[in-house]
Tab-separated table of C-alpha atoms and ligand atoms in Angstrom:
chain	number	residue	atom	x	y	z
A	34	MET	CA	18.698	-179.572	-131.852
A	35	GLU	CA	17.035	-179.616	-135.279
A	36	ARG	CA	13.754	-180.940	-133.497
A	37	SER	CA	13.497	-177.319	-132.078
A	38	ARG	CA	11.967	-175.245	-134.647
A	39	SER	CA	11.082	-171.857	-132.329
A	40	ILE	CA	12.686	-169.968	-129.511
A	41	ASP	CA	9.725	-171.320	-127.858
A	42	ASP	CA	11.024	-175.110	-128.321
A	43	LEU	CA	14.488	-174.087	-127.283
A	44	ARG	CA	13.194	-172.155	-123.994
A	45	ASN	CA	11.158	-175.509	-123.509
A	46	ALA	CA	14.939	-177.295	-124.046
A	47	ALA	CA	16.516	-175.199	-121.635
A	48	ARG	CA	14.120	-175.717	-118.880
A	49	ARG	CA	14.276	-179.195	-119.151
A	50	ARG	CA	18.132	-179.093	-118.976
A	51	LEU	CA	18.778	-176.440	-116.442
A	52	PRO	CA	18.872	-176.466	-112.833
A	53	ARG	CA	15.195	-174.641	-111.743
A	54	SER	CA	17.065	-171.687	-110.063
A	55	VAL	CA	19.750	-171.667	-113.379
A	56	PHE	CA	16.479	-171.250	-115.600
A	57	ASP	CA	14.725	-168.468	-113.428
A	58	PHE	CA	17.749	-166.892	-113.767
A	59	ILE	CA	17.902	-166.417	-117.032
A	60	ASP	CA	14.368	-165.783	-117.945
A	61	GLY	CA	12.737	-163.997	-115.314
A	62	GLY	CA	12.795	-160.371	-114.872
A	63	ALA	CA	12.061	-157.582	-112.131
A	64	GLU	CA	9.460	-157.446	-109.743
A	65	ASP	CA	5.831	-158.285	-111.095
A	66	GLU	CA	7.794	-158.875	-114.533
A	67	ALA	CA	5.022	-156.889	-116.166
A	68	THR	CA	8.048	-155.197	-118.384
A	69	LEU	CA	8.930	-158.606	-119.341
A	70	LEU	CA	5.442	-159.494	-120.462
A	71	GLY	CA	5.047	-155.917	-121.787
A	72	ASN	CA	8.187	-156.783	-123.964
A	73	ARG	CA	6.425	-159.300	-125.805
A	74	ALA	CA	2.864	-158.046	-125.767
A	75	ALA	CA	4.035	-155.085	-127.494
A	76	TYR	CA	4.709	-156.700	-131.143
A	77	ARG	CA	0.944	-158.315	-130.507
A	78	ARG	CA	-0.536	-154.649	-131.015
A	79	HIS	CA	0.995	-154.252	-134.534
A	80	SER	CA	-0.053	-156.794	-137.570
A	81	PHE	CA	1.228	-156.691	-140.800
A	82	LEU	CA	-0.757	-155.248	-143.640
A	83	PRO	CA	1.175	-157.488	-146.403
A	84	LYS	CA	2.431	-156.316	-150.036
A	85	THR	CA	1.753	-158.799	-152.805
A	86	LEU	CA	2.831	-159.281	-156.162
A	87	ALA	CA	6.630	-158.287	-155.691
A	88	ASP	CA	9.199	-160.434	-156.409
A	89	VAL	CA	10.500	-161.561	-153.149
A	90	ALA	CA	11.991	-164.798	-155.132
A	91	ALA	CA	15.758	-164.116	-153.731
A	92	PRO	CA	15.278	-161.865	-150.776
A	93	ASP	CA	18.603	-159.984	-149.600
A	94	LEU	CA	18.749	-160.097	-145.710
A	95	SER	CA	21.917	-158.386	-145.819
A	96	THR	CA	22.395	-155.144	-144.381
A	97	THR	CA	25.255	-152.679	-142.955
A	98	ILE	CA	25.732	-152.094	-138.711
A	99	LEU	CA	28.201	-149.742	-138.079
A	100	GLY	CA	29.727	-149.137	-141.372
A	101	ARG	CA	30.285	-153.741	-141.375
A	102	PRO	CA	28.698	-156.042	-143.751
A	103	ALA	CA	26.477	-157.955	-141.659
A	104	ALA	CA	23.805	-160.961	-142.872
A	105	LEU	CA	20.795	-159.793	-141.372
A	106	PRO	CA	19.665	-156.962	-138.974
A	107	LEU	CA	20.845	-159.110	-135.777
A	108	ILE	CA	22.784	-158.900	-132.985
A	109	ALA	CA	23.907	-161.137	-130.449
A	110	GLY	CA	23.832	-158.906	-127.363
A	111	PRO	CA	25.550	-159.122	-124.180
A	112	THR	CA	24.734	-161.667	-121.658
A	113	GLY	CA	26.479	-162.152	-118.196
A	114	ALA	CA	27.006	-165.604	-117.391
A	115	SER	CA	26.359	-167.744	-119.994
A	116	GLY	CA	29.127	-169.888	-119.264
A	117	PHE	CA	27.025	-171.041	-116.416
A	118	LEU	CA	24.901	-172.350	-118.882
A	119	TRP	CA	27.193	-174.381	-120.495
A	120	PRO	CA	31.011	-174.154	-120.644
A	121	ARG	CA	32.887	-171.438	-122.277
A	122	GLY	CA	29.230	-170.515	-123.070
A	123	ASP	CA	30.009	-167.134	-124.680
A	124	LEU	CA	31.988	-168.535	-126.835
A	125	ALA	CA	29.606	-170.591	-128.070
A	126	ILE	CA	27.640	-167.469	-129.111
A	127	ALA	CA	30.341	-165.591	-130.475
A	128	ALA	CA	31.135	-168.490	-132.714
A	129	ALA	CA	27.614	-169.083	-133.726
A	130	ALA	CA	26.845	-165.095	-134.185
A	131	HIS	CA	30.408	-165.066	-136.289
A	132	ASP	CA	29.086	-168.175	-138.468
A	133	LEU	CA	26.336	-166.462	-139.616
A	134	GLY	CA	27.839	-163.445	-140.266
A	135	ILE	CA	26.428	-160.785	-137.188
A	136	PRO	CA	28.170	-158.842	-134.740
A	137	PHE	CA	28.925	-160.594	-130.853
A	138	ALA	CA	28.480	-158.271	-127.981
A	139	LEU	CA	31.034	-159.653	-124.847
A	140	SER	CA	29.227	-159.147	-121.266
A	141	THR	CA	31.629	-157.325	-118.842
A	142	SER	CA	30.561	-160.148	-116.753
A	143	ALA	CA	31.640	-163.014	-119.709
A	144	SER	CA	32.920	-166.349	-118.705
A	145	VAL	CA	35.550	-165.722	-121.477
A	146	SER	CA	38.104	-163.273	-121.512
A	147	ILE	CA	38.070	-160.085	-123.663
A	148	GLU	CA	41.227	-161.275	-125.104
A	149	ASP	CA	40.009	-164.767	-125.665
A	150	ILE	CA	36.968	-164.009	-127.537
A	151	ALA	CA	39.254	-161.449	-129.631
A	152	ALA	CA	41.651	-164.290	-130.699
A	153	ARG	CA	38.907	-167.249	-131.578
A	154	ALA	CA	35.839	-164.436	-132.833
A	155	SER	CA	37.266	-162.734	-135.869
A	156	GLY	CA	33.545	-161.738	-136.869
A	157	ALA	CA	32.648	-158.319	-135.961
A	158	ILE	CA	32.929	-157.754	-132.052
A	159	TRP	CA	32.196	-155.583	-129.209
A	160	PHE	CA	32.782	-155.400	-125.677
A	161	GLN	CA	29.941	-153.937	-123.146
A	162	CYS	CA	31.251	-152.734	-120.335
A	163	TYR	CA	29.539	-151.644	-116.721
A	164	ILE	CA	30.749	-148.878	-114.763
A	165	PHE	CA	32.440	-149.606	-111.295
A	166	LYS	CA	32.949	-147.847	-108.415
A	167	GLN	CA	36.260	-148.612	-108.808
A	168	ARG	CA	36.565	-146.132	-112.155
A	169	ASP	CA	39.958	-147.727	-112.397
A	170	PHE	CA	38.955	-151.569	-113.516
A	171	SER	CA	36.478	-150.020	-115.635
A	172	ASP	CA	38.600	-147.804	-117.328
A	173	GLY	CA	41.203	-151.095	-117.532
A	174	LEU	CA	38.813	-153.094	-119.109
A	175	ILE	CA	38.140	-150.605	-121.414
A	176	ALA	CA	41.427	-150.258	-122.565
A	177	ARG	CA	41.868	-154.372	-122.823
A	178	ALA	CA	39.125	-154.056	-125.372
A	179	ALA	CA	40.756	-151.613	-127.090
A	180	LYS	CA	43.913	-153.061	-127.418
A	181	ALA	CA	42.330	-156.323	-128.466
A	182	GLY	CA	40.855	-154.710	-131.502
A	183	TYR	CA	37.422	-154.708	-130.672
A	184	ASP	CA	35.239	-152.976	-133.193
A	185	GLY	CA	32.461	-151.419	-130.764
A	186	LEU	CA	32.193	-150.191	-126.694
A	187	VAL	CA	28.915	-151.066	-125.469
A	188	ILE	CA	28.165	-149.058	-122.862
A	189	THR	CA	25.223	-150.214	-120.628
A	190	VAL	CA	23.009	-147.481	-119.113
A	191	ASP	CA	19.874	-149.014	-117.602
A	192	PHE	CA	21.644	-150.437	-114.475
A	193	PRO	CA	22.900	-147.445	-111.759
A	194	VAL	CA	21.754	-150.049	-109.196
A	195	GLY	CA	20.715	-153.895	-109.448
A	196	GLY	CA	16.985	-154.915	-110.123
A	197	ASN	CA	14.798	-156.534	-107.927
A	198	ARG	CA	14.999	-160.081	-109.426
A	199	GLU	CA	12.813	-161.757	-106.863
A	200	ARG	CA	13.202	-165.196	-108.545
A	201	ASP	CA	16.528	-164.912	-107.811
A	202	PHE	CA	15.954	-164.118	-104.128
A	203	ARG	CA	13.604	-167.107	-104.244
A	204	ASN	CA	15.752	-169.644	-105.253
A	205	ASP	CA	18.491	-168.508	-103.239
A	206	PHE	CA	20.985	-168.429	-106.952
A	207	SER	CA	23.945	-166.432	-106.605
A	208	ILE	CA	26.745	-166.722	-108.528
A	209	PRO	CA	29.256	-168.803	-107.778
A	210	PHE	CA	26.296	-171.008	-106.863
A	211	LYS	CA	24.924	-171.416	-102.984
A	212	TYR	CA	25.080	-174.659	-102.532
A	213	THR	CA	22.333	-174.915	-99.954
A	214	ALA	CA	19.844	-178.266	-99.241
A	215	ARG	CA	17.712	-177.026	-102.552
A	216	ASN	CA	20.004	-175.766	-104.960
A	217	VAL	CA	21.929	-179.379	-104.233
A	218	THR	CA	18.808	-181.048	-104.796
A	219	ASP	CA	17.980	-179.140	-107.730
A	220	PHE	CA	21.303	-179.412	-109.563
A	221	ALA	CA	21.213	-182.950	-108.756
A	222	LEU	CA	17.894	-183.502	-110.638
A	223	HIS	CA	19.841	-182.216	-113.599
A	224	PRO	CA	22.608	-184.156	-114.134
A	225	ARG	CA	23.507	-183.364	-117.900
A	226	TRP	CA	24.047	-179.813	-116.738
A	227	ALA	CA	25.528	-180.570	-113.162
A	228	LEU	CA	28.184	-182.916	-115.181
A	229	SER	CA	29.293	-180.664	-117.769
A	230	MET	CA	29.599	-178.067	-115.108
A	231	VAL	CA	31.950	-180.396	-113.218
A	232	ARG	CA	33.915	-181.409	-116.417
A	233	GLY	CA	34.360	-177.711	-117.948
A	234	GLY	CA	35.196	-176.667	-114.258
A	235	THR	CA	33.461	-174.040	-112.112
A	236	PRO	CA	33.371	-171.163	-114.131
A	237	GLN	CA	34.558	-167.922	-113.627
A	238	LEU	CA	33.371	-164.300	-114.111
A	239	GLU	CA	36.938	-163.821	-115.887
A	240	ASN	CA	37.085	-159.860	-116.833
A	241	LEU	CA	36.643	-159.563	-113.230
A	242	ARG	CA	39.749	-161.025	-112.165
A	243	GLY	CA	41.869	-158.753	-109.908
A	244	PHE	CA	38.981	-156.957	-109.122
A	245	SER	CA	39.745	-155.949	-105.249
A	246	ALA	CA	36.759	-153.727	-104.237
A	247	SER	CA	35.128	-156.802	-102.561
A	248	ASN	CA	35.546	-159.982	-102.315
A	249	ASP	CA	31.856	-160.457	-103.701
A	250	VAL	CA	32.479	-158.863	-106.636
A	251	GLY	CA	31.909	-162.458	-108.298
A	252	THR	CA	28.431	-162.394	-107.300
A	253	VAL	CA	25.309	-161.795	-109.650
A	254	ALA	CA	22.008	-162.251	-108.644
A	255	SER	CA	21.012	-161.676	-105.297
A	256	SER	CA	24.010	-158.690	-105.464
A	257	VAL	CA	24.088	-157.697	-108.776
A	258	GLY	CA	25.158	-154.489	-109.543
A	259	ARG	CA	26.725	-153.501	-106.048
A	260	ASN	CA	29.622	-152.400	-107.395
A	261	TYR	CA	28.420	-150.729	-110.417
A	262	ASP	CA	28.703	-146.626	-110.072
A	263	ALA	CA	25.322	-145.005	-109.756
A	264	SER	CA	27.019	-141.605	-110.010
A	265	PHE	CA	28.049	-142.365	-113.710
A	266	SER	CA	26.728	-139.591	-115.913
A	267	TRP	CA	26.938	-137.397	-118.503
A	268	ASP	CA	30.483	-136.012	-118.379
A	269	ASP	CA	31.656	-139.194	-117.768
A	270	LEU	CA	30.508	-140.845	-120.817
A	271	SER	CA	32.072	-137.824	-122.536
A	272	ARG	CA	35.457	-138.764	-121.301
A	273	ILE	CA	34.583	-142.642	-122.281
A	274	ARG	CA	33.337	-141.101	-125.906
A	275	ASP	CA	37.096	-138.957	-126.421
A	276	ALA	CA	39.410	-142.306	-125.391
A	277	TRP	CA	37.197	-144.788	-127.062
A	278	PRO	CA	39.003	-144.690	-130.760
A	279	ARG	CA	36.358	-147.000	-132.183
A	280	LYS	CA	32.420	-147.099	-132.305
A	281	LEU	CA	30.487	-146.286	-128.778
A	282	ILE	CA	27.449	-148.041	-128.395
A	283	VAL	CA	24.975	-146.951	-125.402
A	284	LYS	CA	22.322	-149.355	-124.451
A	285	GLY	CA	19.711	-148.940	-122.301
A	286	ILE	CA	17.739	-145.574	-122.720
A	287	ALA	CA	13.807	-144.851	-124.220
A	288	ARG	CA	13.869	-141.242	-124.262
A	289	PRO	CA	14.188	-139.435	-127.347
A	290	GLU	CA	15.731	-135.970	-126.305
A	291	GLU	CA	18.537	-138.536	-124.599
A	292	ALA	CA	19.188	-139.949	-127.885
A	293	GLU	CA	19.530	-136.320	-129.336
A	294	ARG	CA	22.055	-135.519	-126.559
A	295	LEU	CA	24.245	-139.055	-127.504
A	296	VAL	CA	24.255	-138.328	-130.783
A	297	ALA	CA	25.462	-134.612	-130.203
A	298	LEU	CA	27.798	-136.360	-127.915
A	299	GLY	CA	29.057	-138.220	-131.097
A	300	CYS	CA	27.815	-142.226	-130.037
A	301	ASP	CA	27.418	-143.866	-132.909
A	302	ALA	CA	24.387	-146.147	-131.986
A	303	VAL	CA	21.806	-146.528	-129.358
A	304	VAL	CA	20.082	-148.821	-128.090
A	305	VAL	CA	16.635	-149.071	-126.871
A	306	SER	CA	16.811	-150.956	-124.366
A	307	ASN	CA	15.176	-152.254	-120.861
A	308	HIS	CA	17.654	-155.145	-119.723
A	309	GLY	CA	15.341	-157.218	-121.406
A	310	GLY	CA	12.518	-156.485	-118.310
A	311	ARG	CA	15.495	-156.995	-115.818
A	312	GLN	CA	15.965	-153.521	-114.162
A	313	LEU	CA	12.870	-151.066	-113.822
A	314	ASP	CA	9.673	-153.262	-113.636
A	315	GLY	CA	7.017	-150.826	-115.480
A	316	ALA	CA	9.248	-149.458	-117.825
A	317	VAL	CA	7.648	-148.541	-121.360
A	318	ALA	CA	8.197	-151.575	-123.629
A	319	THR	CA	10.948	-150.943	-126.022
A	320	LEU	CA	8.653	-151.460	-129.242
A	321	ASP	CA	6.447	-148.704	-128.072
A	322	ALA	CA	9.838	-146.228	-127.121
A	323	LEU	CA	11.573	-147.316	-130.248
A	324	PRO	CA	9.549	-144.572	-132.789
A	325	ALA	CA	10.211	-141.526	-130.884
A	326	VAL	CA	13.756	-142.307	-130.561
A	327	ALA	CA	14.044	-143.351	-134.033
A	328	ARG	CA	12.519	-139.949	-135.217
A	329	ALA	CA	14.980	-137.835	-132.966
A	330	VAL	CA	18.019	-139.827	-133.990
A	331	ALA	CA	16.840	-139.333	-137.387
A	332	GLY	CA	19.718	-140.868	-139.661
A	333	ARG	CA	22.607	-139.806	-137.700
A	334	ALA	CA	23.655	-142.841	-135.333
A	335	GLU	CA	22.489	-146.135	-135.682
A	336	VAL	CA	19.390	-147.030	-133.038
A	337	PHE	CA	18.654	-150.789	-132.336
A	338	VAL	CA	16.553	-152.129	-129.875
A	339	ASP	CA	16.161	-155.468	-128.323
A	340	GLY	CA	13.678	-156.876	-125.345
A	341	GLY	CA	11.090	-159.621	-126.464
A	342	ILE	CA	12.530	-160.463	-129.676
A	343	ARG	CA	11.728	-163.991	-129.868
A	344	ARG	CA	10.267	-164.625	-133.780
A	345	GLY	CA	12.081	-163.056	-137.604
A	346	SER	CA	8.478	-161.167	-137.511
A	347	ASP	CA	9.442	-159.571	-134.384
A	348	MET	CA	12.625	-158.332	-136.220
A	349	VAL	CA	10.704	-157.321	-139.451
A	350	LYS	CA	8.244	-154.800	-137.013
A	351	ALA	CA	10.990	-153.104	-135.031
A	352	LEU	CA	12.613	-152.292	-138.284
A	353	ALA	CA	9.515	-151.236	-139.241
A	354	LEU	CA	9.234	-149.014	-136.320
A	355	GLY	CA	12.961	-147.540	-137.219
A	356	ALA	CA	15.063	-149.519	-135.922
A	357	ASN	CA	18.640	-150.902	-137.704
A	358	ALA	CA	18.808	-153.787	-136.227
A	359	VAL	CA	17.453	-155.606	-132.997
A	360	LEU	CA	19.699	-157.289	-130.257
A	361	VAL	CA	18.759	-160.405	-128.376
A	362	GLY	CA	19.413	-162.011	-125.118
A	363	ARG	CA	17.195	-164.582	-124.131
A	364	ALA	CA	16.957	-166.166	-127.480
A	365	THR	CA	20.496	-167.097	-127.755
A	366	LEU	CA	20.652	-167.862	-124.389
A	367	PHE	CA	17.817	-170.595	-124.146
A	368	GLY	CA	19.554	-171.866	-127.409
A	369	THR	CA	22.820	-172.059	-125.637
A	370	ALA	CA	21.436	-173.762	-122.413
A	371	ALA	CA	20.044	-176.904	-124.886
A	372	GLY	CA	22.846	-177.527	-126.748
A	373	GLY	CA	26.050	-174.860	-126.299
A	374	GLN	CA	27.279	-173.760	-129.812
A	375	ASP	CA	24.665	-176.292	-131.795
A	376	GLY	CA	22.123	-174.402	-129.900
A	377	ALA	CA	23.220	-171.150	-130.469
A	378	ALA	CA	23.570	-171.377	-133.747
A	379	ARG	CA	20.141	-173.189	-134.092
A	380	ALA	CA	18.488	-170.184	-132.447
A	381	LEU	CA	19.886	-167.946	-134.784
A	382	SER	CA	19.284	-169.690	-137.819
A	383	ILE	CA	15.508	-169.786	-136.473
A	384	LEU	CA	15.749	-166.263	-136.038
A	385	ARG	CA	17.280	-165.637	-139.715
A	386	ASP	CA	14.644	-168.546	-141.512
A	387	GLU	CA	11.957	-166.526	-139.751
A	388	PHE	CA	12.900	-163.151	-140.715
A	389	ARG	CA	13.038	-164.179	-144.202
A	390	ARG	CA	10.379	-165.966	-144.876
A	391	CYS	CA	8.181	-162.868	-142.620
A	392	MET	CA	9.979	-160.660	-145.216
A	393	GLN	CA	8.830	-162.583	-148.254
A	394	LEU	CA	5.198	-162.939	-147.046
A	395	CYS	CA	5.107	-158.851	-146.503
A	396	GLY	CA	6.198	-158.434	-150.491
A	397	THR	CA	10.123	-156.861	-149.327
A	398	ALA	CA	12.701	-158.008	-150.871
A	399	ARG	CA	15.096	-155.859	-149.139
A	400	VAL	CA	15.562	-155.115	-145.370
A	401	SER	CA	15.322	-151.252	-147.125
A	402	GLU	CA	12.057	-152.041	-147.978
A	403	ILE	CA	10.624	-152.792	-144.649
A	404	GLY	CA	9.034	-149.567	-143.231
A	405	ARG	CA	6.294	-148.377	-141.023
A	406	ASP	CA	3.530	-148.332	-144.313
A	407	LEU	CA	3.774	-152.245	-143.000
A	408	LEU	CA	2.112	-151.948	-139.924
A	409	VAL	CA	-1.162	-151.592	-138.375
A	410	PRO	CA	-1.973	-150.873	-134.849
A	411	THR	CA	-4.270	-153.735	-133.492
A	412	ASP	CA	-6.287	-154.101	-130.414
A	413	VAL	CA	-5.171	-156.578	-128.357
A	414	PRO	CA	-8.173	-157.523	-125.238
B	43	FMN	C1	20.886	-163.783	-118.130
B	43	FMN	C2	21.143	-162.207	-119.086
B	43	FMN	C3	22.028	-161.725	-118.463
B	43	FMN	C4	22.480	-160.553	-119.095
B	43	FMN	N1	23.651	-159.835	-119.217
B	43	FMN	C5	23.759	-158.418	-119.794
B	43	FMN	C6	25.034	-158.074	-119.438
B	43	FMN	O1	26.095	-158.476	-118.955
B	43	FMN	N2	25.329	-156.794	-119.761
B	43	FMN	C7	23.946	-156.071	-120.670
B	43	FMN	O2	24.139	-154.589	-121.119
B	43	FMN	N3	22.882	-156.526	-120.702
B	43	FMN	C8	22.699	-157.811	-120.071
B	43	FMN	N4	21.956	-158.447	-120.347
B	43	FMN	C9	20.456	-157.876	-121.008
B	43	FMN	C10	20.025	-157.979	-123.042
B	43	FMN	O3	21.763	-157.421	-123.281
B	43	FMN	C11	19.292	-157.699	-123.254
B	43	FMN	O4	19.311	-156.324	-122.937
B	43	FMN	C12	17.816	-158.192	-122.769
B	43	FMN	O5	18.166	-159.474	-123.061
B	43	FMN	C13	16.912	-158.159	-124.108
B	43	FMN	O6	15.718	-159.006	-123.865
B	43	FMN	P1	15.085	-160.568	-124.171
B	43	FMN	O7	16.586	-161.653	-123.181
B	43	FMN	O8	13.567	-160.474	-123.830
B	43	FMN	O9	16.230	-160.637	-125.883
B	43	FMN	C14	21.235	-159.845	-119.570
B	43	FMN	C15	19.923	-160.501	-119.621
B	43	FMN	C16	20.295	-162.179	-119.590
B	43	FMN	C17	18.538	-162.242	-119.606
């Protein structure tokens, strides 16, 4: 793991270990992948205007996230199907996040149960819930998370229907796996991954056990989102706010007036997100949407952003443009795919070390010193 110096190195290691179809599932985005690429490109359009001669000998990376101390302004975001990269992959990410001292969000589509994570992860944990057409199933998941003591509930709102992820269609990728001749060859060519799947037992979407709407609920990718409720709207969210006793985080917004409305509704945090470019292709890059959302929220709730964060310097830029913290998805998935918990921990420690160095090189000794004045716009051809 030590040989991986960057998130990109971990991505390459993940590409080597995983079958092509599984790698494409985590790496890819919707349609032309314009938003996937746009999320990254937005970071290059801002350059640092570094301060010097500041005492940065002992930078303090710590912050608070939703009232709890965090070692740095970073959150391991919800990512379904981590267990298809490494046995009990969700647990690997949860443990790595706990060891680093940052929150972990468990996906609805995880392969470890709500209760299992709560029993094993002692740091800040959030549960991310999709809203199913069978509303009582989602209500049941939320009730389980409340009972298990989760600190936060994340409602993802950028997923009324599944994104059109063409790589998955081309690869015939689905979960549970389809054993076509091509997939079997792909799996056989990646024996380290295949063996770990055989040894660990076929991963299940643990939180969806007992779901009765259709027998393909466990199938993500080609039929992703088929059972989600596209009619979910403001009144429904308001009811969830009333019922959920702890922090409520709404993930997947881009518009400032929606952020305002979410604050008025009593949300504790909003996440500027386009699902890592996996949903609406052509959606605005999250870094570009962030400043207006942060202005609208004006400190009344916390503002997080995700999409395209691959460097500690990206974290500094996001904070400079108004985020309280950032979420990562693929960074920890690449790490997990490359080396399980060690790999997830490596991904997080790479981001932490880069974040620290970037803060020092920018002349900032505390997270609160990271402000808009650190950045200038840059024309990128
Ligand atoms: C393989 C994969 C699975 C994901 N699963 C979920 C999920 O179950 N729930 C959710 O809210 N977001 C999910 N996301 C989106 C992430 O939480 C996050 O918004 C996105 O990955 C951020 O972009 P990044 O991957 O460039 O960091 C997933 C992303 C990936 C790559």
